[in-house]
Coordinates of C-alpha atoms in Angstrom, one line a residue:
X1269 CA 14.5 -6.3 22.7
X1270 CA 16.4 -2.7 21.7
X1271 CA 16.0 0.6 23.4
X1272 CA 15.5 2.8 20.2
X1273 CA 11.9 4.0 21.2
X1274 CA 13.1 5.1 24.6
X1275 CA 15.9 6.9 26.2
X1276 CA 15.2 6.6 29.6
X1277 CA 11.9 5.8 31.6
X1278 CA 11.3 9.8 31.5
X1279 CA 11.4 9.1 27.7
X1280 CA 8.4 6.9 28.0
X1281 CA 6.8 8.7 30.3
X1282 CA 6.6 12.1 28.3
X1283 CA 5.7 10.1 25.0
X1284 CA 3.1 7.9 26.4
X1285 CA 0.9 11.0 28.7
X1286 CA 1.7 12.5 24.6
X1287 CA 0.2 9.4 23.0
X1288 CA -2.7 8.7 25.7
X1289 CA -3.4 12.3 27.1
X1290 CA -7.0 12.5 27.4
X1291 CA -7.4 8.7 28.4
X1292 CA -8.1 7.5 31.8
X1293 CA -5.1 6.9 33.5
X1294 CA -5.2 6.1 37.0
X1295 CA -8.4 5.2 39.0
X1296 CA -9.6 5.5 42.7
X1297 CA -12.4 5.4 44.6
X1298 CA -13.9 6.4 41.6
X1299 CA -12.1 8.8 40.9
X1300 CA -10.1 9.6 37.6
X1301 CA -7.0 11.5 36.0
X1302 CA -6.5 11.2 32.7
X1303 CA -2.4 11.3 31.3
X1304 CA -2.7 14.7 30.6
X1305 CA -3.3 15.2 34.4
X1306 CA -0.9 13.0 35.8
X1307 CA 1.7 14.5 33.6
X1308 CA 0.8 17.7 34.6
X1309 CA 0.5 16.9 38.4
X1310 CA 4.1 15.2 38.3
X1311 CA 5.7 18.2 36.3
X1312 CA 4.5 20.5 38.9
X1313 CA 5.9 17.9 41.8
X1314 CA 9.4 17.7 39.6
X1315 CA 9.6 21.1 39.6
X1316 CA 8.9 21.5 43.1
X1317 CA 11.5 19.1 44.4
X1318 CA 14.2 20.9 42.1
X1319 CA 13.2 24.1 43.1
X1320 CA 12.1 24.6 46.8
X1321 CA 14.0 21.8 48.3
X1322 CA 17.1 22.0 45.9
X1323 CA 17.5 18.6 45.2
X1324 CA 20.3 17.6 42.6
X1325 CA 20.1 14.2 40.1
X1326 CA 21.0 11.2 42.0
X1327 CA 19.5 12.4 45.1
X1328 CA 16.6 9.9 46.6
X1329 CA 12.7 10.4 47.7
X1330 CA 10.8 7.7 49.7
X1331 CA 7.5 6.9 49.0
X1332 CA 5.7 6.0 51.7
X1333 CA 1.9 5.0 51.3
X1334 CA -1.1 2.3 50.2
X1335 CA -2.6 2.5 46.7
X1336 CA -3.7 6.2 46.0
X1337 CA -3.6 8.8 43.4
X1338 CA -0.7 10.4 44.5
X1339 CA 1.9 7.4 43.8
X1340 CA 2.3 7.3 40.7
X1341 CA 2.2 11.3 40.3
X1342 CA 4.9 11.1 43.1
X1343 CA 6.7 8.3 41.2
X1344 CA 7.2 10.3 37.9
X1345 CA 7.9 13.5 39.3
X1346 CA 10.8 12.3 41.0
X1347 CA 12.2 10.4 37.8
X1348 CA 11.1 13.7 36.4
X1349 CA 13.1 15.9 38.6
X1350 CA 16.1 13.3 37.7
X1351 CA 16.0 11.7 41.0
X1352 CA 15.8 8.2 42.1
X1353 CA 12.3 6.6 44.2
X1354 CA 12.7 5.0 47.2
X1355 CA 9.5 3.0 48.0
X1356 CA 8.8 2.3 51.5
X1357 CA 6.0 0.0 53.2
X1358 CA 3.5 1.7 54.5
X1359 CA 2.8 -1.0 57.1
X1360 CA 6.2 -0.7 58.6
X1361 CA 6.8 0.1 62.2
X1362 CA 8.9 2.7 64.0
X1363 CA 11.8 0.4 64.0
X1364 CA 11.6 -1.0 60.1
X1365 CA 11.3 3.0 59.0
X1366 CA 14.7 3.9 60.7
X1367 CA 15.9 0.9 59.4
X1368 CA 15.6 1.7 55.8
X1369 CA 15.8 5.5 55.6
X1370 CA 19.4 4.8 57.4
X1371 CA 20.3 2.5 54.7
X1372 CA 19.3 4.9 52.1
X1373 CA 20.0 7.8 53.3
X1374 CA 17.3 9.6 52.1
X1375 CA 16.9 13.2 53.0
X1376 CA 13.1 13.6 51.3
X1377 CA 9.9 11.7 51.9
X1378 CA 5.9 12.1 50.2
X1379 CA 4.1 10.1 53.2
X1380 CA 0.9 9.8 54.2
X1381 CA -0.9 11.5 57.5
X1382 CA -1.8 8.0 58.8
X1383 CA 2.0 7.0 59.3
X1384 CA 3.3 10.8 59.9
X1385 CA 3.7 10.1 63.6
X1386 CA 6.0 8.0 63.0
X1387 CA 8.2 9.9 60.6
X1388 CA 7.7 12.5 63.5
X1389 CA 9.4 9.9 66.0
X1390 CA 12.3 8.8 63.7
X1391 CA 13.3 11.9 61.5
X1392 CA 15.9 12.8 64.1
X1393 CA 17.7 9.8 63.7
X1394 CA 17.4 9.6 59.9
X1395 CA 18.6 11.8 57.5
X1396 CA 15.2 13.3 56.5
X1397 CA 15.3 16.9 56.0
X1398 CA 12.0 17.2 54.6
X1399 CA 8.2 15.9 55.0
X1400 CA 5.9 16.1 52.7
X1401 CA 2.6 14.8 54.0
X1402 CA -0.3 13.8 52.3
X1403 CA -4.0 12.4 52.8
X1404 CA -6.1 10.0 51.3
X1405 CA -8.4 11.8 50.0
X1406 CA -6.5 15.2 48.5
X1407 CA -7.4 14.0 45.2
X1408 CA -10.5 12.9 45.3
X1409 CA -12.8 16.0 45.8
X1410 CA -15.8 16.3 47.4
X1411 CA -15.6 12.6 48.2
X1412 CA -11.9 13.1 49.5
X1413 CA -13.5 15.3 52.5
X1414 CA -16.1 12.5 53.5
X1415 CA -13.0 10.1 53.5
X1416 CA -10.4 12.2 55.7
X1417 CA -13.0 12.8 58.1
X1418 CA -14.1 9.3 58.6
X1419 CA -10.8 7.9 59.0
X1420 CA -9.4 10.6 61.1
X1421 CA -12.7 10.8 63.3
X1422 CA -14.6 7.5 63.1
X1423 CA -12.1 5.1 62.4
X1424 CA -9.1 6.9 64.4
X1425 CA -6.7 5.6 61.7
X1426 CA -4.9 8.9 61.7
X1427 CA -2.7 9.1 64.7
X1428 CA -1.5 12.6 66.2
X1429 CA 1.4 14.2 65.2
X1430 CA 3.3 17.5 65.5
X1431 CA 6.2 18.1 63.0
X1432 CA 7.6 21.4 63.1
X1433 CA 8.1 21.9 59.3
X1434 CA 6.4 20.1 56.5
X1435 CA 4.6 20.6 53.3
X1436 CA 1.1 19.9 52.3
X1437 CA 1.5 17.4 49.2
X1438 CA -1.4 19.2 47.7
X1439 CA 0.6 22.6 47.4
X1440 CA 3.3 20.8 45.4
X1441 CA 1.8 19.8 42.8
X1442 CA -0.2 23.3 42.4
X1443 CA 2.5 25.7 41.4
X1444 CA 1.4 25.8 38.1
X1445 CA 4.9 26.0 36.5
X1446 CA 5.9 28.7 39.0
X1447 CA 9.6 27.7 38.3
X1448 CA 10.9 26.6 35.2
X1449 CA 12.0 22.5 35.5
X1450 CA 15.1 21.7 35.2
X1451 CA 16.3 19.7 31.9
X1452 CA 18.1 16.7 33.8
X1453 CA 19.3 14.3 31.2
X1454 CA 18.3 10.7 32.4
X1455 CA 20.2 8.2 30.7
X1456 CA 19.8 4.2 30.9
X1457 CA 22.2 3.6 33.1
X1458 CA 21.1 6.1 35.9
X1459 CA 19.3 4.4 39.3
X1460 CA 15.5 5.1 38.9
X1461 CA 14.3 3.0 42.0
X1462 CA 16.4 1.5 45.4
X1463 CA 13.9 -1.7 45.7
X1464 CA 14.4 -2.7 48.9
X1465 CA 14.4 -6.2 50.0
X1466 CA 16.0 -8.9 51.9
X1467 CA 18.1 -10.3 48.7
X1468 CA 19.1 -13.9 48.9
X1469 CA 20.5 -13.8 52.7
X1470 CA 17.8 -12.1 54.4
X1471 CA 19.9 -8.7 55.5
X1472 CA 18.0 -5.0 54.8
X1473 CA 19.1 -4.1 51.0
X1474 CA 18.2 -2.3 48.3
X1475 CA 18.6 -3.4 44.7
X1476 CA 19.4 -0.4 42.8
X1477 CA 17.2 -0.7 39.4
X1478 CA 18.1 1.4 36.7
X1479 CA 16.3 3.2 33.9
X1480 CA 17.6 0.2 32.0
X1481 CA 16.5 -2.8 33.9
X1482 CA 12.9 -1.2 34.6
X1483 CA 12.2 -0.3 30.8
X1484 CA 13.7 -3.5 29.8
X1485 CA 10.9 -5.1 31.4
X1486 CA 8.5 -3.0 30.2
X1487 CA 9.7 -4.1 26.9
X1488 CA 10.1 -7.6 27.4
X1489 CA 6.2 -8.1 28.3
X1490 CA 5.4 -5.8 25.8
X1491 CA 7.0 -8.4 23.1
X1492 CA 5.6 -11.4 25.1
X1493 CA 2.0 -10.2 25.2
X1494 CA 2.3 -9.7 21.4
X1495 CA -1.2 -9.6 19.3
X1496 CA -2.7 -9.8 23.3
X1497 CA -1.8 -6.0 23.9
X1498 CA -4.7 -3.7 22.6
X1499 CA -3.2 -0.2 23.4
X1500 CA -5.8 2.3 25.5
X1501 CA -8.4 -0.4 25.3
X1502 CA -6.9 -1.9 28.8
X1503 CA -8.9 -1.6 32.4
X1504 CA -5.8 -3.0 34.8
X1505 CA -6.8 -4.2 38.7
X1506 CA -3.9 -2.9 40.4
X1507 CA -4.8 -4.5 43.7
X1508 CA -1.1 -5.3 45.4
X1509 CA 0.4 -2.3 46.6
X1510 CA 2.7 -0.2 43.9
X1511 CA 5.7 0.0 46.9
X1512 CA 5.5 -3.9 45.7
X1513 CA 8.4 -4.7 42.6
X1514 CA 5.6 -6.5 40.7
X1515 CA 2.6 -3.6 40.7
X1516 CA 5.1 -0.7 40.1
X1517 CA 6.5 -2.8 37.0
X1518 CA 3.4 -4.9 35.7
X1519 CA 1.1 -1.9 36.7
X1520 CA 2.3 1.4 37.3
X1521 CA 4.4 1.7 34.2
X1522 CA 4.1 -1.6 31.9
X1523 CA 0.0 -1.1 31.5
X1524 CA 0.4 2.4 31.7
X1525 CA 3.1 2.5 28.5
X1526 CA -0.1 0.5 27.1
X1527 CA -2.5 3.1 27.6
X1528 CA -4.6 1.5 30.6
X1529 CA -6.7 2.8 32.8
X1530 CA -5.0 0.8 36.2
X1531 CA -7.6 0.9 38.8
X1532 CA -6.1 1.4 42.5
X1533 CA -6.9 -0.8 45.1
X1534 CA -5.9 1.0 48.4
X1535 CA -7.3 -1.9 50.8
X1536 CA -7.2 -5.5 48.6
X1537 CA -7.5 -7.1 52.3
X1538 CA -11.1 -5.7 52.4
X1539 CA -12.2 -8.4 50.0
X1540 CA -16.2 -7.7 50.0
X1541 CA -15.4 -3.9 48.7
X1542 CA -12.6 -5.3 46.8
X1543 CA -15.1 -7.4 44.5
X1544 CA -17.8 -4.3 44.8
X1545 CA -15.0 -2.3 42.9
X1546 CA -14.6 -4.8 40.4
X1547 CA -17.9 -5.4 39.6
X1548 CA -17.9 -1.5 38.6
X1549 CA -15.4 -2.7 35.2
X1550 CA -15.1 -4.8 33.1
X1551 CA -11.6 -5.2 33.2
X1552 CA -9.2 -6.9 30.9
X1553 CA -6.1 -7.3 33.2
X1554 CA -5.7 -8.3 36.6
X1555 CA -2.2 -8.8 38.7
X1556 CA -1.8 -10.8 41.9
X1557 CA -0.2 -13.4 44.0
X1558 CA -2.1 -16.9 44.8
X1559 CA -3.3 -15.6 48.3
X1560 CA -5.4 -12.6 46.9
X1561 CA -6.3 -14.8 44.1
X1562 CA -7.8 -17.7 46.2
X1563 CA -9.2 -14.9 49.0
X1564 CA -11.5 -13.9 45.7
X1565 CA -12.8 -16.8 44.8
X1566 CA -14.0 -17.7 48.3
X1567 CA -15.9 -14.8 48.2
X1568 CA -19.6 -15.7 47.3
X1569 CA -20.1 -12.1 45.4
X1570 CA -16.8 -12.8 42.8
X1571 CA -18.5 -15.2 40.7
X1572 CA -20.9 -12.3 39.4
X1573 CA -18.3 -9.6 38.2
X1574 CA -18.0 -9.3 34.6
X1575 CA -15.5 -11.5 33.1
X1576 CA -16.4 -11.1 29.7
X1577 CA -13.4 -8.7 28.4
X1578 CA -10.6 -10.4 30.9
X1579 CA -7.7 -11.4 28.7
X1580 CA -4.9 -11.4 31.5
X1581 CA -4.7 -12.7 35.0
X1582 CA -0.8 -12.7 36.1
X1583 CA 0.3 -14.3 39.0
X1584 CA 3.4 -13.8 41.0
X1585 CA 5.2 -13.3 44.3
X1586 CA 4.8 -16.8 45.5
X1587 CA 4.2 -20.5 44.1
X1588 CA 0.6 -20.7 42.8
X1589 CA -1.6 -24.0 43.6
X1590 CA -3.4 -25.7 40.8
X1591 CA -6.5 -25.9 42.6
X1592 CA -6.5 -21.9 43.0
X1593 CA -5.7 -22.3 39.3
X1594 CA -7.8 -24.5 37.9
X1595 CA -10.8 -23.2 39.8
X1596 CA -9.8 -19.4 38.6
X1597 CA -10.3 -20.8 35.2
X1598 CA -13.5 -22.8 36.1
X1599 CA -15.3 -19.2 36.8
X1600 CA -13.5 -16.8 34.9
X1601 CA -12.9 -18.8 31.9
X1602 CA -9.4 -17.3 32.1
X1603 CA -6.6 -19.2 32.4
X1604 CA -4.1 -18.2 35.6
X1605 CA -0.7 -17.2 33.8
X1606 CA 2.5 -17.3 36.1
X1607 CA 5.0 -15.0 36.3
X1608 CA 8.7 -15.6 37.8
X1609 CA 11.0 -12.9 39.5
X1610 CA 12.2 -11.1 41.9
X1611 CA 13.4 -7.5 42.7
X1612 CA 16.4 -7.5 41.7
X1613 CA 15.2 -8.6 38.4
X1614 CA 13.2 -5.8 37.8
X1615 CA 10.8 -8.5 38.6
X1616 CA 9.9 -10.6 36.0
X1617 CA 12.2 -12.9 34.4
X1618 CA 10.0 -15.7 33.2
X1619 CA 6.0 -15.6 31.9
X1620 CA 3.8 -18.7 31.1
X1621 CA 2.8 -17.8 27.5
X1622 CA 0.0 -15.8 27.1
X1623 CA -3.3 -17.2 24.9
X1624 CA -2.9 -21.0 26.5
X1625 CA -5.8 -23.8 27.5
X1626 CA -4.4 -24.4 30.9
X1627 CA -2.3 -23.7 33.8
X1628 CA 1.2 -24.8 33.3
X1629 CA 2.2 -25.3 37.0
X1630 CA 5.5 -24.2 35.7
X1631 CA 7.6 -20.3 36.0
X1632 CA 6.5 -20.2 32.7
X1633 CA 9.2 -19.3 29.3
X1634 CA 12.3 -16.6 29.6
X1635 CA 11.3 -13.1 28.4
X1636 CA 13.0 -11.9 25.7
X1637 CA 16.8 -11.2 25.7
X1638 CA 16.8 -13.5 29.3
X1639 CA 18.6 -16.4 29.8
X1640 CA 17.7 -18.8 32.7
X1641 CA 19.6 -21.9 33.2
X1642 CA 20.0 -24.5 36.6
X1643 CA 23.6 -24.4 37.8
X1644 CA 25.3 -26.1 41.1
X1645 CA 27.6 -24.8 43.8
X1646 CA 30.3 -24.2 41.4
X1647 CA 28.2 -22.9 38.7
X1648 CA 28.6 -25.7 36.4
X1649 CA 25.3 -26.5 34.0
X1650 CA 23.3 -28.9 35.5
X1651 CA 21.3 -31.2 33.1
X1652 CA 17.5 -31.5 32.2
X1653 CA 15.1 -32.5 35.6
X1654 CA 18.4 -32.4 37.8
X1655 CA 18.2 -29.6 40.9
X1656 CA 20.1 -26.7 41.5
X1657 CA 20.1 -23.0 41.7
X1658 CA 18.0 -21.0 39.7
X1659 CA 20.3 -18.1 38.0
X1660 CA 18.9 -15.8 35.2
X1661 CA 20.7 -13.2 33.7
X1662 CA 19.8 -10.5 31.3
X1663 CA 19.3 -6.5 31.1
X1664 CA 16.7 -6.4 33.6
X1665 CA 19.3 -7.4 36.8
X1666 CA 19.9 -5.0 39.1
X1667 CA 23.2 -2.8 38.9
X1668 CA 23.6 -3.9 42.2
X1669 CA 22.6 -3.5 46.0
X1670 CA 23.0 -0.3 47.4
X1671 CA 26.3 0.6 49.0
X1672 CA 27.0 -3.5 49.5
X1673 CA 29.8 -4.8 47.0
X1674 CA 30.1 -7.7 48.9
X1675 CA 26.7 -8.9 49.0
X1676 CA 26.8 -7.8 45.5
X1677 CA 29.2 -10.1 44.3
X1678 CA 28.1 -12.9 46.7
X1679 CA 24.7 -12.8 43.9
X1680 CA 26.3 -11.6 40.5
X1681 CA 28.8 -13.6 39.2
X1682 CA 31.9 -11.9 37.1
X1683 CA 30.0 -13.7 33.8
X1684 CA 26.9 -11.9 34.7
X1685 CA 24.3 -14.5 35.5
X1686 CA 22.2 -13.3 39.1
X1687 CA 22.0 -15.9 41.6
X1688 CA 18.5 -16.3 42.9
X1689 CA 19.1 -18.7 46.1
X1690 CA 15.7 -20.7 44.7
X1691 CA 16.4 -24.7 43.8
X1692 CA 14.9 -25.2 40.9
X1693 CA 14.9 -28.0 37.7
X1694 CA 14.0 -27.4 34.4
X1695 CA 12.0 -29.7 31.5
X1696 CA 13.4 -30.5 28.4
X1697 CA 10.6 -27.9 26.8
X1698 CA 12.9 -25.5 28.8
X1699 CA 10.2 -24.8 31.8
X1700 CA 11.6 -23.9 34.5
X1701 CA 10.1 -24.9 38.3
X1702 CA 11.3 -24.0 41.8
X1703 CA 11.5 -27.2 44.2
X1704 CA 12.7 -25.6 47.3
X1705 CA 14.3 -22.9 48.3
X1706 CA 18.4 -22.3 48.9
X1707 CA 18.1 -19.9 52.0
X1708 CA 15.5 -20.3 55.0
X1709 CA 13.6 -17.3 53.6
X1710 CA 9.7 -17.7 54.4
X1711 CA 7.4 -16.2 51.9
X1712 CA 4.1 -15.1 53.2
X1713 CA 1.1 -13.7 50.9
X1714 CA 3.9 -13.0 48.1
X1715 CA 5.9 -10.9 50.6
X1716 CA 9.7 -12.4 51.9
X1717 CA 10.3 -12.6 55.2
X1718 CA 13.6 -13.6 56.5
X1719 CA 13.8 -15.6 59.9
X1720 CA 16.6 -14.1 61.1
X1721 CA 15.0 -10.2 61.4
X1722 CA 12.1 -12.0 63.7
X1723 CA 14.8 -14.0 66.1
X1724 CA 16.3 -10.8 66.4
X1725 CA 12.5 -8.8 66.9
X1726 CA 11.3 -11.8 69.5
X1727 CA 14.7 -12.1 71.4
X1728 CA 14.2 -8.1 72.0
X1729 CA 12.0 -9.3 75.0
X1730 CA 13.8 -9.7 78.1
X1731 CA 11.9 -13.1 78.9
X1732 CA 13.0 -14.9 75.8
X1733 CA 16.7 -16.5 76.2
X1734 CA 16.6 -18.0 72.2
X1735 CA 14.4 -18.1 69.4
X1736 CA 14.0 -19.7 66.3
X1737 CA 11.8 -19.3 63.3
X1738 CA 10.6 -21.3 60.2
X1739 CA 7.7 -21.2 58.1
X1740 CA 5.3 -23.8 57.6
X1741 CA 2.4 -24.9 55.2
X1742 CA -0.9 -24.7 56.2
X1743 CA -3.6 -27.1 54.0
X1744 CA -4.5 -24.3 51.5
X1745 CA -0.7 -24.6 50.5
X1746 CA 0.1 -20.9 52.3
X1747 CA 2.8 -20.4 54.2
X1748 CA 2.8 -19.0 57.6
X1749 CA 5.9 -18.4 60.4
X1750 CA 6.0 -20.4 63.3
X1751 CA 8.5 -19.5 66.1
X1752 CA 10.1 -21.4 68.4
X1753 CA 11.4 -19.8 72.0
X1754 CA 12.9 -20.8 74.6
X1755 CA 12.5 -18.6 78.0
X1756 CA 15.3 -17.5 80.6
X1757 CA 15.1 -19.4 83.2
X1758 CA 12.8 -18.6 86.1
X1759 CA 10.8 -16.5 83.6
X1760 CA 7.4 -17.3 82.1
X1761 CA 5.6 -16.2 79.0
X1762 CA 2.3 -17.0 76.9
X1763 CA 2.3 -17.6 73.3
X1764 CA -0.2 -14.4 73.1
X1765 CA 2.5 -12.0 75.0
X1766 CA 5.4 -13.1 72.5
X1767 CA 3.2 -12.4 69.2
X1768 CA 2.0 -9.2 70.9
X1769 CA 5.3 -8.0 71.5
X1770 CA 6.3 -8.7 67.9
X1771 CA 3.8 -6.6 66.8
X1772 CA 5.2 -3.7 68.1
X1773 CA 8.2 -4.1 65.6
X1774 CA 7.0 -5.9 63.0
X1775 CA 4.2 -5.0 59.7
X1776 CA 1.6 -7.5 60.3
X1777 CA 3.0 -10.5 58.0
X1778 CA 5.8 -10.9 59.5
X1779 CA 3.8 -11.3 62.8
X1780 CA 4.8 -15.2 64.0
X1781 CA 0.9 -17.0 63.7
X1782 CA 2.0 -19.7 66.0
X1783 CA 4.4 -20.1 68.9
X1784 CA 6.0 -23.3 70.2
X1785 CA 8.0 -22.9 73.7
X1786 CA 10.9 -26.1 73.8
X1787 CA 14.0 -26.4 76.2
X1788 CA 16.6 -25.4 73.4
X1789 CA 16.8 -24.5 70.3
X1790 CA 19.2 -27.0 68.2
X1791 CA 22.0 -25.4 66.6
X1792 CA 25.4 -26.4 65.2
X1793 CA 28.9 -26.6 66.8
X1794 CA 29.4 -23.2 66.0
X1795 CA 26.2 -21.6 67.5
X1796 CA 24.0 -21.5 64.1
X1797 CA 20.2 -22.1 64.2
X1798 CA 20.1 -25.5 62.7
X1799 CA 16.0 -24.9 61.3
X1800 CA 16.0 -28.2 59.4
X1801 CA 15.5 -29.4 62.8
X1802 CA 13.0 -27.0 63.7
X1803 CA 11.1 -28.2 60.8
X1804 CA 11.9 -32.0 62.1
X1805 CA 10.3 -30.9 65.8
X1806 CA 7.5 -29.1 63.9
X1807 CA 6.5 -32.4 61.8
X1808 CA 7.1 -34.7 65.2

């Protein structure tokens, strides 16, 4: 790939609202704005940011809500403004908030009235200066009103909250040019997103993606979709949330540089109105990990959408089963393509190729200008079907992690190649397949989670004298966390009071689904959690 049609992700922002103005852009509950509108919306936003709240280039912005309108305006009028996006879950508690806006440092967020009460709780602690606070439905007109009211009266999903000083996310973007934006000069090497995640090891990090790494990647599928790309004639499903690496890439800006129309979901866990909304298009692209994509086809209403136009259904996040494959393919006559990545590879590194007759069961081909080879301990080759770690290098690897050198170079090696803690082996056709996994991360629904942060969570309760945590298979091939405790002695606790009080500090899938009480918990000689023989108890 070469960067000569864009300069920066800006670049391809302005040119492509240019290119696609009076298309469809963005999507929700039925509701539409074209790229002329977004482009609009997020000038007006940029502008804003510069101007009332004096941010300078470099500064950061978190993000903090579902699926709605207002991310990807909020998303390009921070790049616009020259300053870098810091997407946070909108599940997280009290607790996993503070965490991250420490790290980052942030001193702006664009959140959403349903989690303001706990910006309100936290602020003080952070480095957030300022709040700007939005609500579901600000965009979405008369319909937006029937939608606030119903989840802040009927469905009490907007808890109470008094913050002294704030701003009303509608009012940003309606300045109508009142102040002249800024020219910042964005170049490739800039940070455009800190992608938070757990890296290889499991400790809170962000990956600091650059203009580079993110457009590469745009690029890269752009070359590998090849005479499958139909520009403005796309309808994307954007159903996994955009805070995600893989819907902000694949979604947000890859289809959008194509000139699709991405439909948000804001609630994919709602699978009845899920498949309602998709029997509204006929869509030609749709993104997801193998839980969402097996919850679908156990619905008795998916079978009926309209698959007629579909070209593309992506996979990613997590290893997909055949039989969720194959059985995609049996109704949708679309075969289940599988994409390979993680964050700080801006995700994707390796696609299946696109246009096949069946599911590969493989992490598909390296994009183009990406290298992906098995090595050992010592970074030596290995050969054809022989395991070792997965490493990949190429332009869309992170710069780095955020303010961690260390952990930096514990992941990048001086020769460039990005270490991704999966064991993998690879065909002599060059495919590429993960066997097992380096670290003791769990992945759950496409989402990491790292043992370590839930011993820490459980053992927060008074009752519990150790804890240990693994993740286990359940027969659909998913992966759930199992945690083992042992009490203080004396003391006595249910399996229902130690998920409970995990809940209070942890977004729901990292909540343990079962809970196994045994004497000790087996470590080494020098204290560490020795899970292989958790796993050993847990098959006894």
């Amino acid at each position: 790939i070469n960067f000569d049609e864009y300069s920066s992700l800006v670049d391809m922002f302005d040119k492509t609202c240019e290119r696609f103005a009076s298309n469809k852009a963005f999507t929700n509950f039925g509701i539409s704005l074209t790229f002329d509108e977004i482009y609009n919306k997020s000038l007006n936003l940029a502008s804003f940011l510069q101007n009332e709240l004096n941010l300078s280039k470099g500064s950061s912005v978190a993000i903090m809500m579902p699926n709605l309108l207002q991310y990807p305006i909020s998303t390009f009028g921070i790049l616009k403004a020259g300053l870098i996006v810091e997407n946070v879950n909108p599940l997280y508690t009290e607790r996993e908030l503070e965490t991250q806006l420490l790290n980052s440092k942030s001193e702006t967020i664009i959140i959403l009235e349903n989690f303001a009460h706990l910006i309100e709780k936290i602020a003080h602690k952070t480095f957030i200066k300022n709040i700007i606070i939005t609500t579901a439905g600000e965009l979405l007109g008369a319909k937006g009103l029937l939608i606030n009211f119903v989840l802040r009266k009927i469905k009490k999903m907007v808890p109470k909250y008094n913050i002294d000083h704030s701003y009303k996310f509608i009012n940003t973007i309606k300045i109508n040019n009142k102040y002249n934006l800024k020219s910042i000069s964005s170049n490739l090497d800039d940070v455009a997103f800190l992608q938070y995640t757990g890296g290889t090891s499991g400790t809170i990090k962000a990956a600091m993606l650059t203009h580079k790494n993110i457009l590469s990647n745009v690029l890269q599928v752009k070359e590998w979709l090849g005479h499958q790309l139909k520009y403005g004639e796309d309808t994307a499903i954007c159903a996994l949330p955009l805070y995600h690496i893989f819907a902000l890439t694949c979604n947000s800006l890859t289809f959008f540089n194509f000139g699709a129309n991405n439909i948000l979901i804001t609630n994919p866990r709602d699978i009845k109105s899920f498949v309602k909304e998709l029997k509204k298009h006929p869509f030609t692209f749709i993104s997801g990990v193998n839980t969402l994509f097996n919850k679908l086809l156990l619905d008795k209403n998916f079978k009926d959408c309209d698959f007629s136009k579909l070209r593309i259904s992506l996979a990613g996040g997590m290893q997909v089963q055949k039989n969720v494959a194959e059985k995609w393919q049996s109704i949708t006559g679309n075969v289940l393509s599988v994409g390979y990545g993680l964050s700080e590879t801006s995700p994707a590194a390796s696609i299946d190729p696109i246009g096949v007759n069946s599911f590969s069961d493989s992490l598909g081909l390296p994009l183009p200008s990406t290298e992906i080879s098995i090595q050992d301990d010592n970074g030596n080759l290995l050969n054809f079907n022989e395991a070792g770690e997965i490493c990949i290098r190429g332009p869309q690897v992170m710069k780095g992690y955020w303010n961690n050198p260390e952990e930096t170079n514990n992941v990048i090696t001086s020769d460039g190649w990005f270490k991704t803690g999966d064991i993998g082996i690879m065909n002599e056709e060059g495919y590429p397949k993960i066997v097992d996994r380096k670290k003791d991360m769990i992945i759950v629904s496409g989402f990491n989670v790292y043992p370590n942060e839930i011993e820490e969570v459980s053992m927060l309760n008074e009752k519990i004298f150790e804890a240990g945590c693994i993740g286990i298979q359940d027969k659909d091939g998913n992966e759930n966390i199992k945690l083992f405790i042992s009490t203080v002695p004396g003391e006595e606790l249910t399996s229902t009071e130690v998920i409970e009080h995990c809940k209070k500090y942890l977004t729901g899938y990292k909540i343990p689904k079962f809970v196994e009480f045994i004497d000790e918990i087996p470590k080494s000689n020098v204290g560490k959690i020795l899970r292989r023989k958790l796993r050993e108890l847990k098959n006894a």
